[in-house]
Amino acid sequence: MPPAALAELEKRHSWHPFTPMQAWTAEGHEPVMIESASGCALRDQHGREYLDGNASIWTNIHGHNHPVINAAIIEQLGKVAHTSFLGFSHSTAALLAKELVDLLPGGKMERVFFSDDGSTAIECAVRMALQFWRQNGQPERDTIVAFDRAYHGDTLGAASLGGIPTFKGSANQFGYRVVRVQSLDELRELSPERLAAVIIEPLIQGVANMRLWPTGMLRELNAWCGQKDVFLILDEVMTGFGRTGKMFACQHEDVVPDFLCLAKGLTSGYLPLAATLTTKRVFEGFHGPENTFYYGHSYTANQLGCAAALASLRVFREEAVLEHLQPKIAFLAELLAELGKQPRVVATRQLGLIAGIDVEGPAGTGAAVCLAARQHGLLTRPIQNTLVLMPPLCVTAEELLRMVDALRLALS
Ligand SMILES: *Cc1c(COP(=O)(O)O)cnc(C)c1O
């Protein structure tokens, strides 16, 4: 189909997430349609190339079209694509669960519950925490504490935890109590008797304009939760799988939580799969026939997704991905320091290969800069007036340079 006809067809029938659709479908707007990709390079319907500046909305880890991950999915496809995990099992999930718990030190993480995306991984943790206390003698613990400007996903249950009104929509603490705190100090003032769990995006809040928590905060939060016997749920949907320079953000502060929620990068951005990791204590709180966890989804532990995730972990080992990350992180810091001198840049923040760049100007400036960056071969999406750079971990120094150059040109 010729590109123009294809664009018309797409505009007639598709409805896009987080997208003002009237402007999208307006005369003259031609959607960028990505038709192929390799490494950090994306190609659209006209064959134009762009660098994937936000790792395809924070999912991609080892680059697109990676031979090892492609081969693993194809091999699995030749066996079976999907069978039920309700009452049955399969080797890919069994192996993946073992590899995931082994990524955390000390053996505290023991169990893996699979689901489909970040939102379901979060909901799973919340429901497990609430049900655990209900059936283990402390039913008064019915409250989840979430932080100011938190973002934990868009399904009704996950959105109830969110602290950003735009993304909360109609969800308003659906079905369970949520208390919101600004800081660790405010949390300490709460009486813990009714608290089931505290949930946090460790070290950095993505959707809250890439806001960094103070160093040591996570460690202190973990200690407080331990003292009060309140579960700690870590949302590592964005920060997991090397994004911050270590496999998981919690490893920067030697924290192993009660629940660890993983999604986006789990399959290296190939397929929708999520995992909620938890402890022996939580698991044993569900023993007994009346204590079953009645929760799950049709595609739980999908075989293709599990095969992609196993292959992604193999790439981490075989390509020594985390070791090769350190010089890239240092180089990005240099580039950001330079970019920070641009007149319209107010501030830059970085954690590992995650960068937020605040630009001044009226609402919509961030979007305008990202639109202009397309002309210079970079695709990314801002959060209000914060530009986001979060490339796949396979990014080269030369590609980082081109990405930041594209932002600089777009800014000017
Ligand atoms: C993206 C994201 C989610 C939601 O994940 P989905 O796969 O979009 O449901 C939750 N928490 C954080 C920190 C995220 O970045």
Tab-separated table of C-alpha atoms and ligand atoms in Angstrom:
chain	number	residue	atom	x	y	z
A	1	MET	CA	0.000	0.000	0.000
A	2	PRO	CA	1.404	3.462	-0.839
A	3	PRO	CA	2.427	5.407	2.309
A	4	ALA	CA	-0.229	8.099	1.865
A	5	ALA	CA	-3.069	5.575	1.628
A	6	LEU	CA	-1.651	3.660	4.581
A	7	ALA	CA	-1.560	6.840	6.679
A	8	GLU	CA	-5.201	7.580	5.828
A	9	LEU	CA	-6.231	4.049	6.758
A	10	GLU	CA	-4.375	4.224	10.075
A	11	LYS	CA	-5.934	7.573	10.930
A	12	ARG	CA	-9.397	6.237	10.190
A	13	HIS	CA	-9.379	3.261	12.576
A	14	SER	CA	-6.622	3.345	15.211
A	15	TRP	CA	-6.944	4.944	18.634
A	16	HIS	CA	-3.628	5.713	20.320
A	17	PRO	CA	-2.652	5.731	24.005
A	18	PHE	CA	-1.879	9.072	25.664
A	19	THR	CA	-2.545	10.806	22.353
A	20	PRO	CA	-4.874	13.728	21.639
A	21	MET	CA	-6.696	12.043	18.776
A	22	GLN	CA	-8.283	15.091	17.188
A	23	ALA	CA	-4.858	16.479	16.327
A	24	TRP	CA	-3.664	13.012	15.283
A	25	THR	CA	-6.468	12.533	12.787
A	26	ALA	CA	-6.321	16.125	11.501
A	27	GLU	CA	-5.730	16.819	7.837
A	28	GLY	CA	-2.019	17.056	7.091
A	29	HIS	CA	-0.759	14.976	10.021
A	30	GLU	CA	1.163	11.978	8.778
A	31	PRO	CA	1.895	9.426	11.505
A	32	VAL	CA	5.414	8.046	11.711
A	33	MET	CA	4.983	4.306	11.156
A	34	ILE	CA	7.973	2.199	12.121
A	35	GLU	CA	8.277	-0.665	9.688
A	36	SER	CA	11.678	-2.111	10.538
A	37	ALA	CA	14.535	-1.624	12.971
A	38	SER	CA	17.932	-2.914	13.990
A	39	GLY	CA	20.055	-2.033	16.996
A	40	CYS	CA	19.163	1.556	17.935
A	41	ALA	CA	17.982	2.459	14.429
A	42	LEU	CA	14.292	2.635	13.485
A	43	ARG	CA	13.027	2.956	9.891
A	44	ASP	CA	9.669	4.440	8.943
A	45	GLN	CA	7.281	3.871	6.033
A	46	HIS	CA	9.389	6.106	3.782
A	47	GLY	CA	12.655	4.395	4.706
A	48	ARG	CA	13.750	7.364	6.855
A	49	GLU	CA	15.990	6.399	9.776
A	50	TYR	CA	15.768	7.565	13.354
A	51	LEU	CA	17.628	6.688	16.519
A	52	ASP	CA	15.410	5.131	19.179
A	53	GLY	CA	15.978	7.780	21.854
A	54	ASN	CA	13.535	6.346	24.393
A	55	ALA	CA	14.073	2.633	23.727
A	56	SER	CA	10.549	2.375	22.309
A	57	ILE	CA	8.860	3.783	25.388
A	58	TRP	CA	11.438	2.438	27.850
A	59	THR	CA	11.210	-1.217	26.823
A	60	ASN	CA	14.124	-2.101	24.557
A	61	ILE	CA	17.359	-3.298	26.158
A	62	HIS	CA	19.721	-4.989	23.666
A	63	GLY	CA	18.538	-3.264	20.487
A	64	HIS	CA	16.034	-4.240	17.845
A	65	ASN	CA	16.393	-7.354	15.731
A	66	HIS	CA	18.999	-8.866	18.035
A	67	PRO	CA	20.108	-12.184	16.500
A	68	VAL	CA	20.176	-14.110	19.797
A	69	ILE	CA	16.690	-13.017	20.881
A	70	ASN	CA	15.255	-13.445	17.385
A	71	ALA	CA	16.644	-16.975	17.224
A	72	ALA	CA	15.277	-17.879	20.656
A	73	ILE	CA	11.777	-16.732	19.738
A	74	ILE	CA	11.890	-18.558	16.400
A	75	GLU	CA	13.112	-21.721	18.101
A	76	GLN	CA	10.310	-21.525	20.663
A	77	LEU	CA	7.781	-20.777	17.920
A	78	GLY	CA	8.770	-24.036	16.238
A	79	LYS	CA	7.741	-25.872	19.423
A	80	VAL	CA	4.717	-24.004	20.787
A	81	ALA	CA	3.712	-20.334	21.063
A	82	HIS	CA	1.358	-20.381	24.019
A	83	THR	CA	-0.310	-22.818	26.395
A	84	SER	CA	-2.057	-22.245	29.693
A	85	PHE	CA	-0.191	-21.712	32.965
A	86	LEU	CA	-3.398	-22.380	34.927
A	87	GLY	CA	-2.953	-25.913	36.156
A	88	PHE	CA	-0.108	-26.655	33.718
A	89	SER	CA	3.470	-25.559	33.299
A	90	HIS	CA	6.316	-25.478	30.799
A	91	SER	CA	10.095	-25.505	30.830
A	92	THR	CA	10.634	-21.917	29.604
A	93	ALA	CA	8.782	-20.417	32.588
A	94	ALA	CA	10.413	-22.846	35.034
A	95	LEU	CA	13.887	-21.868	33.828
A	96	LEU	CA	13.084	-18.164	33.685
A	97	ALA	CA	11.700	-18.094	37.242
A	98	LYS	CA	14.909	-19.689	38.503
A	99	GLU	CA	17.108	-17.213	36.596
A	100	LEU	CA	15.102	-14.232	37.836
A	101	VAL	CA	15.295	-15.102	41.529
A	102	ASP	CA	19.020	-15.796	41.136
A	103	LEU	CA	19.555	-12.200	39.985
A	104	LEU	CA	18.784	-10.991	43.525
A	105	PRO	CA	21.351	-11.661	46.252
A	106	GLY	CA	20.809	-13.661	49.420
A	107	GLY	CA	18.059	-16.004	48.259
A	108	LYS	CA	15.299	-13.838	49.789
A	109	MET	CA	13.396	-13.736	46.507
A	110	GLU	CA	12.025	-17.184	45.913
A	111	ARG	CA	8.781	-17.040	43.921
A	112	VAL	CA	7.838	-15.585	40.561
A	113	PHE	CA	4.282	-14.807	39.480
A	114	PHE	CA	4.047	-14.040	35.768
A	115	SER	CA	1.645	-11.625	34.120
A	116	ASP	CA	1.539	-9.407	31.050
A	117	ASP	CA	2.729	-5.860	31.632
A	118	GLY	CA	3.832	-3.385	34.250
A	119	SER	CA	0.332	-2.595	35.439
A	120	THR	CA	-0.540	-6.232	36.048
A	121	ALA	CA	2.784	-6.885	37.784
A	122	ILE	CA	1.923	-4.040	40.185
A	123	GLU	CA	-1.670	-5.156	40.726
A	124	CYS	CA	-0.451	-8.644	41.457
A	125	ALA	CA	1.893	-7.363	44.189
A	126	VAL	CA	-0.810	-5.152	45.712
A	127	ARG	CA	-3.351	-7.961	45.756
A	128	MET	CA	-0.863	-10.399	47.233
A	129	ALA	CA	0.069	-7.923	49.976
A	130	LEU	CA	-3.559	-7.186	50.885
A	131	GLN	CA	-4.603	-10.837	50.800
A	132	PHE	CA	-1.555	-11.912	52.805
A	133	TRP	CA	-2.519	-9.756	55.786
A	134	ARG	CA	-6.218	-10.647	55.492
A	135	GLN	CA	-5.509	-14.339	55.836
A	136	ASN	CA	-2.600	-14.115	58.264
A	137	GLY	CA	-4.203	-12.544	61.307
A	138	GLN	CA	-3.846	-8.825	60.507
A	139	PRO	CA	-6.853	-7.948	58.334
A	140	GLU	CA	-6.659	-4.336	59.571
A	141	ARG	CA	-3.633	-3.884	57.315
A	142	ASP	CA	-5.688	-2.769	54.342
A	143	THR	CA	-3.814	0.326	53.180
A	144	ILE	CA	-1.144	0.816	50.547
A	145	VAL	CA	1.162	3.823	50.853
A	146	ALA	CA	2.226	5.412	47.583
A	147	PHE	CA	4.435	8.413	46.993
A	148	ASP	CA	3.675	11.850	45.654
A	149	ARG	CA	3.772	11.905	41.833
A	150	ALA	CA	4.107	8.128	41.648
A	151	TYR	CA	3.282	6.296	38.443
A	152	HIS	CA	2.557	2.579	38.553
A	153	GLY	CA	0.524	1.932	35.402
A	154	ASP	CA	-2.869	2.559	33.851
A	155	THR	CA	-5.223	-0.268	34.717
A	156	LEU	CA	-7.739	0.804	37.338
A	157	GLY	CA	-5.972	-0.855	40.250
A	158	ALA	CA	-2.512	0.383	39.285
A	159	ALA	CA	-3.785	3.872	38.454
A	160	SER	CA	-5.282	4.097	41.967
A	161	LEU	CA	-1.709	4.283	43.252
A	162	GLY	CA	-0.723	7.051	40.862
A	163	GLY	CA	-0.029	10.562	42.069
A	164	ILE	CA	-0.246	12.386	38.742
A	165	PRO	CA	-3.832	13.574	38.143
A	166	THR	CA	-3.607	13.498	34.313
A	167	PHE	CA	-2.866	9.785	34.312
A	168	LYS	CA	-5.311	8.865	37.057
A	169	GLY	CA	-8.334	9.626	34.932
A	170	SER	CA	-11.433	8.084	36.425
A	171	ALA	CA	-9.554	5.703	38.700
A	172	ASN	CA	-9.883	6.855	42.252
A	173	GLN	CA	-8.559	4.399	44.790
A	174	PHE	CA	-10.675	1.686	43.288
A	175	GLY	CA	-11.397	-1.027	45.784
A	176	TYR	CA	-8.644	-0.412	48.331
A	177	ARG	CA	-7.238	2.343	50.503
A	178	VAL	CA	-4.309	4.369	49.277
A	179	VAL	CA	-2.506	6.923	51.401
A	180	ARG	CA	-0.136	9.262	49.631
A	181	VAL	CA	2.992	10.706	51.207
A	182	GLN	CA	5.474	13.284	49.924
A	183	SER	CA	8.540	11.886	51.577
A	184	LEU	CA	10.053	9.348	53.904
A	185	ASP	CA	9.610	11.789	56.803
A	186	GLU	CA	5.898	12.004	56.114
A	187	LEU	CA	5.701	8.220	55.986
A	188	ARG	CA	7.366	7.986	59.407
A	189	GLU	CA	4.563	10.087	60.871
A	190	LEU	CA	1.910	7.546	59.851
A	191	SER	CA	0.899	4.953	62.370
A	192	PRO	CA	1.791	1.644	60.760
A	193	GLU	CA	-1.023	-0.550	62.155
A	194	ARG	CA	-3.190	-0.288	59.048
A	195	LEU	CA	-0.403	-0.370	56.483
A	196	ALA	CA	-0.136	-3.416	54.237
A	197	ALA	CA	2.663	-2.170	52.010
A	198	VAL	CA	4.598	0.814	50.737
A	199	ILE	CA	5.144	1.022	46.996
A	200	ILE	CA	7.869	3.078	45.349
A	201	GLU	CA	9.751	3.511	42.100
A	202	PRO	CA	13.262	3.085	43.526
A	203	LEU	CA	15.882	5.808	42.982
A	204	ILE	CA	14.003	7.557	40.167
A	205	GLN	CA	10.377	8.373	39.363
A	206	GLY	CA	10.114	8.139	35.591
A	207	VAL	CA	6.814	9.782	34.752
A	208	ALA	CA	7.386	12.449	37.432
A	209	ASN	CA	9.859	14.131	35.058
A	210	MET	CA	12.671	11.707	35.892
A	211	ARG	CA	12.781	12.867	39.509
A	212	LEU	CA	15.621	11.398	41.559
A	213	TRP	CA	15.168	10.337	45.169
A	214	PRO	CA	17.917	11.399	47.594
A	215	THR	CA	20.782	8.919	47.875
A	216	GLY	CA	20.180	6.516	50.744
A	217	MET	CA	16.418	7.079	50.804
A	218	LEU	CA	15.617	3.585	49.553
A	219	ARG	CA	17.864	1.985	52.158
A	220	GLU	CA	16.174	3.977	54.927
A	221	LEU	CA	12.725	3.182	53.586
A	222	ASN	CA	13.585	-0.506	53.561
A	223	ALA	CA	14.798	-0.313	57.164
A	224	TRP	CA	11.593	1.465	58.255
A	225	CYS	CA	9.433	-1.135	56.512
A	226	GLY	CA	11.414	-3.899	58.197
A	227	GLN	CA	10.967	-2.354	61.655
A	228	LYS	CA	7.223	-1.855	61.228
A	229	ASP	CA	6.657	-5.135	59.382
A	230	VAL	CA	5.149	-3.312	56.396
A	231	PHE	CA	5.835	-4.871	52.994
A	232	LEU	CA	8.027	-2.994	50.551
A	233	ILE	CA	6.927	-3.206	46.912
A	234	LEU	CA	9.487	-1.990	44.384
A	235	ASP	CA	8.249	-0.946	40.972
A	236	GLU	CA	11.262	-1.634	38.754
A	237	VAL	CA	9.184	-1.697	35.599
A	238	MET	CA	11.282	1.154	34.190
A	239	THR	CA	14.520	0.781	36.151
A	240	GLY	CA	14.957	-2.987	35.797
A	241	PHE	CA	17.406	-4.748	33.500
A	242	GLY	CA	20.423	-2.489	33.517
A	243	ARG	CA	18.804	0.879	32.851
A	244	THR	CA	20.409	2.440	35.942
A	245	GLY	CA	23.830	0.837	35.462
A	246	LYS	CA	23.113	-2.167	37.676
A	247	MET	CA	20.743	-4.995	36.885
A	248	PHE	CA	18.158	-3.520	39.281
A	249	ALA	CA	17.970	-0.083	40.884
A	250	CYS	CA	17.569	-1.617	44.364
A	251	GLN	CA	21.095	-3.042	44.086
A	252	HIS	CA	22.543	0.487	44.295
A	253	GLU	CA	21.401	0.559	47.932
A	254	ASP	CA	21.670	-3.161	48.766
A	255	VAL	CA	17.925	-3.537	49.203
A	256	VAL	CA	15.953	-6.703	48.511
A	257	PRO	CA	12.234	-5.888	48.850
A	258	ASP	CA	9.236	-8.105	49.625
A	259	PHE	CA	7.884	-7.661	46.101
A	260	LEU	CA	9.815	-6.748	42.958
A	261	CYS	CA	7.745	-5.826	39.895
A	262	LEU	CA	9.344	-6.275	36.477
A	263	ALA	CA	7.992	-5.784	32.985
A	264	LYS	CA	9.158	-3.432	30.204
A	265	GLY	CA	12.754	-4.644	29.750
A	266	LEU	CA	12.100	-8.232	30.846
A	267	THR	CA	11.908	-9.502	27.256
A	268	SER	CA	14.364	-6.835	26.050
A	269	GLY	CA	11.336	-4.991	24.703
A	270	TYR	CA	10.242	-7.813	22.406
A	271	LEU	CA	7.046	-9.183	23.901
A	272	PRO	CA	4.608	-8.298	26.671
A	273	LEU	CA	5.586	-10.260	29.750
A	274	ALA	CA	5.822	-9.261	33.394
A	275	ALA	CA	6.923	-10.830	36.645
A	276	THR	CA	6.203	-10.175	40.306
A	277	LEU	CA	8.946	-11.651	42.463
A	278	THR	CA	8.306	-12.332	46.117
A	279	THR	CA	9.560	-14.118	49.195
A	280	LYS	CA	9.097	-17.474	50.861
A	281	ARG	CA	7.248	-15.730	53.702
A	282	VAL	CA	4.642	-14.231	51.377
A	283	PHE	CA	4.308	-17.472	49.444
A	284	GLU	CA	3.764	-19.534	52.583
A	285	GLY	CA	1.081	-17.100	53.690
A	286	PHE	CA	-0.991	-18.501	50.826
A	287	HIS	CA	-0.773	-22.131	51.914
A	288	GLY	CA	-4.037	-23.901	52.719
A	289	PRO	CA	-6.880	-24.532	50.281
A	290	GLU	CA	-8.889	-21.497	51.340
A	291	ASN	CA	-5.909	-19.187	50.790
A	292	THR	CA	-5.387	-19.647	47.047
A	293	PHE	CA	-4.398	-16.573	45.062
A	294	TYR	CA	-7.290	-16.260	42.632
A	295	TYR	CA	-5.654	-13.986	40.131
A	296	GLY	CA	-4.156	-14.370	36.676
A	297	HIS	CA	-4.477	-13.718	32.989
A	298	SER	CA	-4.981	-15.817	29.889
A	299	TYR	CA	-1.458	-15.176	28.601
A	300	THR	CA	0.305	-15.624	31.945
A	301	ALA	CA	3.850	-16.967	31.364
A	302	ASN	CA	3.473	-16.950	27.589
A	303	GLN	CA	6.149	-19.245	26.139
A	304	LEU	CA	7.402	-16.855	23.455
A	305	GLY	CA	7.789	-14.121	26.058
A	306	CYS	CA	9.616	-16.438	28.454
A	307	ALA	CA	11.938	-17.571	25.648
A	308	ALA	CA	12.705	-13.932	24.784
A	309	ALA	CA	13.377	-13.135	28.448
A	310	LEU	CA	15.740	-16.098	28.846
A	311	ALA	CA	17.576	-15.040	25.683
A	312	SER	CA	17.817	-11.458	26.968
A	313	LEU	CA	19.455	-12.666	30.190
A	314	ARG	CA	21.858	-14.756	28.114
A	315	VAL	CA	22.812	-11.652	26.118
A	316	PHE	CA	23.496	-9.828	29.407
A	317	ARG	CA	26.009	-12.556	30.281
A	318	GLU	CA	27.530	-13.303	26.880
A	319	GLU	CA	27.975	-9.671	25.846
A	320	ALA	CA	28.979	-8.509	29.363
A	321	VAL	CA	26.369	-5.784	28.931
A	322	LEU	CA	26.560	-4.319	32.437
A	323	GLU	CA	30.371	-4.056	32.316
A	324	HIS	CA	30.257	-2.226	28.976
A	325	LEU	CA	27.675	0.192	30.293
A	326	GLN	CA	29.949	2.163	32.628
A	327	PRO	CA	31.912	4.100	29.955
A	328	LYS	CA	28.656	4.874	28.111
A	329	ILE	CA	27.120	6.261	31.304
A	330	ALA	CA	30.195	8.440	31.874
A	331	PHE	CA	30.096	9.655	28.270
A	332	LEU	CA	26.396	10.505	28.534
A	333	ALA	CA	27.220	12.549	31.646
A	334	GLU	CA	29.758	14.566	29.632
A	335	LEU	CA	27.272	15.121	26.832
A	336	LEU	CA	24.580	16.235	29.262
A	337	ALA	CA	26.953	18.659	30.946
A	338	GLU	CA	27.569	20.254	27.536
A	339	LEU	CA	23.871	20.254	26.659
A	340	GLY	CA	23.150	21.869	30.024
A	341	LYS	CA	24.998	24.985	28.808
A	342	GLN	CA	22.400	25.565	26.080
A	343	PRO	CA	20.412	28.703	26.871
A	344	ARG	CA	17.025	26.955	26.960
A	345	VAL	CA	18.109	24.034	29.134
A	346	VAL	CA	17.199	24.606	32.765
A	347	ALA	CA	18.481	21.393	34.330
A	348	THR	CA	19.594	17.873	33.467
A	349	ARG	CA	19.300	14.728	35.550
A	350	GLN	CA	20.855	11.320	34.930
A	351	LEU	CA	20.813	7.861	36.436
A	352	GLY	CA	22.686	5.276	34.419
A	353	LEU	CA	21.451	5.491	30.835
A	354	ILE	CA	18.318	7.399	31.850
A	355	ALA	CA	18.369	11.150	31.287
A	356	GLY	CA	15.840	13.934	31.839
A	357	ILE	CA	16.500	17.364	30.325
A	358	ASP	CA	14.266	20.234	31.496
A	359	VAL	CA	13.699	22.940	28.914
A	360	GLU	CA	12.144	26.323	29.578
A	361	GLY	CA	9.165	27.664	27.717
A	362	PRO	CA	5.385	27.451	27.718
A	363	ALA	CA	3.492	24.158	27.930
A	364	GLY	CA	4.137	22.157	24.788
A	365	THR	CA	7.768	23.231	24.427
A	366	GLY	CA	9.020	19.721	25.215
A	367	ALA	CA	6.768	18.244	22.535
A	368	ALA	CA	7.869	20.882	20.039
A	369	VAL	CA	11.537	20.122	20.695
A	370	CYS	CA	10.948	16.376	20.234
A	371	LEU	CA	9.075	17.051	16.993
A	372	ALA	CA	11.981	19.141	15.757
A	373	ALA	CA	14.439	16.410	16.816
A	374	ARG	CA	12.767	14.073	14.326
A	375	GLN	CA	14.151	16.226	11.533
A	376	HIS	CA	17.568	15.467	12.981
A	377	GLY	CA	17.028	11.730	13.135
A	378	LEU	CA	15.913	11.188	16.743
A	379	LEU	CA	12.643	9.770	18.039
A	380	THR	CA	11.760	10.359	21.652
A	381	ARG	CA	8.836	11.577	23.741
A	382	PRO	CA	8.939	14.253	26.420
A	383	ILE	CA	7.217	14.366	29.795
A	384	GLN	CA	5.787	17.888	29.761
A	385	ASN	CA	8.875	20.072	29.316
A	386	THR	CA	11.315	17.343	30.270
A	387	LEU	CA	13.043	15.734	27.298
A	388	VAL	CA	13.769	12.062	27.858
A	389	LEU	CA	16.791	10.152	26.621
A	390	MET	CA	16.728	6.479	27.484
A	391	PRO	CA	18.431	4.578	24.675
A	392	PRO	CA	18.719	0.809	24.432
A	393	LEU	CA	21.733	-0.387	26.442
A	394	CYS	CA	23.456	-1.439	23.201
A	395	VAL	CA	23.785	2.229	22.200
A	396	THR	CA	27.280	3.186	20.995
A	397	ALA	CA	29.176	6.338	21.966
A	398	GLU	CA	28.725	7.603	18.430
A	399	GLU	CA	24.948	7.081	18.640
A	400	LEU	CA	24.784	8.845	22.012
A	401	LEU	CA	26.596	11.763	20.460
A	402	ARG	CA	24.149	11.865	17.546
A	403	MET	CA	21.172	11.692	19.907
A	404	VAL	CA	22.345	14.604	22.032
A	405	ASP	CA	23.316	16.522	18.884
A	406	ALA	CA	19.799	16.049	17.534
A	407	LEU	CA	18.397	17.499	20.777
A	408	ARG	CA	20.834	20.412	20.630
A	409	LEU	CA	19.872	21.192	17.007
A	410	ALA	CA	16.187	20.830	17.842
A	411	LEU	CA	16.583	23.228	20.779
A	412	SER	CA	18.197	25.862	18.639
B	1	LIG	C1	5.590	1.802	32.328
B	1	LIG	C2	5.520	1.735	33.796
B	1	LIG	C3	4.488	1.032	34.438
B	1	LIG	C4	3.338	0.407	33.681
B	1	LIG	O1	3.771	-0.580	32.805
B	1	LIG	P1	2.827	-1.017	31.579
B	1	LIG	O2	3.570	-2.134	30.940
B	1	LIG	O3	2.718	0.198	30.692
B	1	LIG	O4	1.528	-1.423	32.147
B	1	LIG	C5	4.514	0.938	35.809
B	1	LIG	N1	5.503	1.511	36.524
B	1	LIG	C6	6.515	2.183	35.954
B	1	LIG	C7	7.592	2.759	36.800
B	1	LIG	C8	6.554	2.328	34.566
B	1	LIG	O5	7.533	3.027	34.005
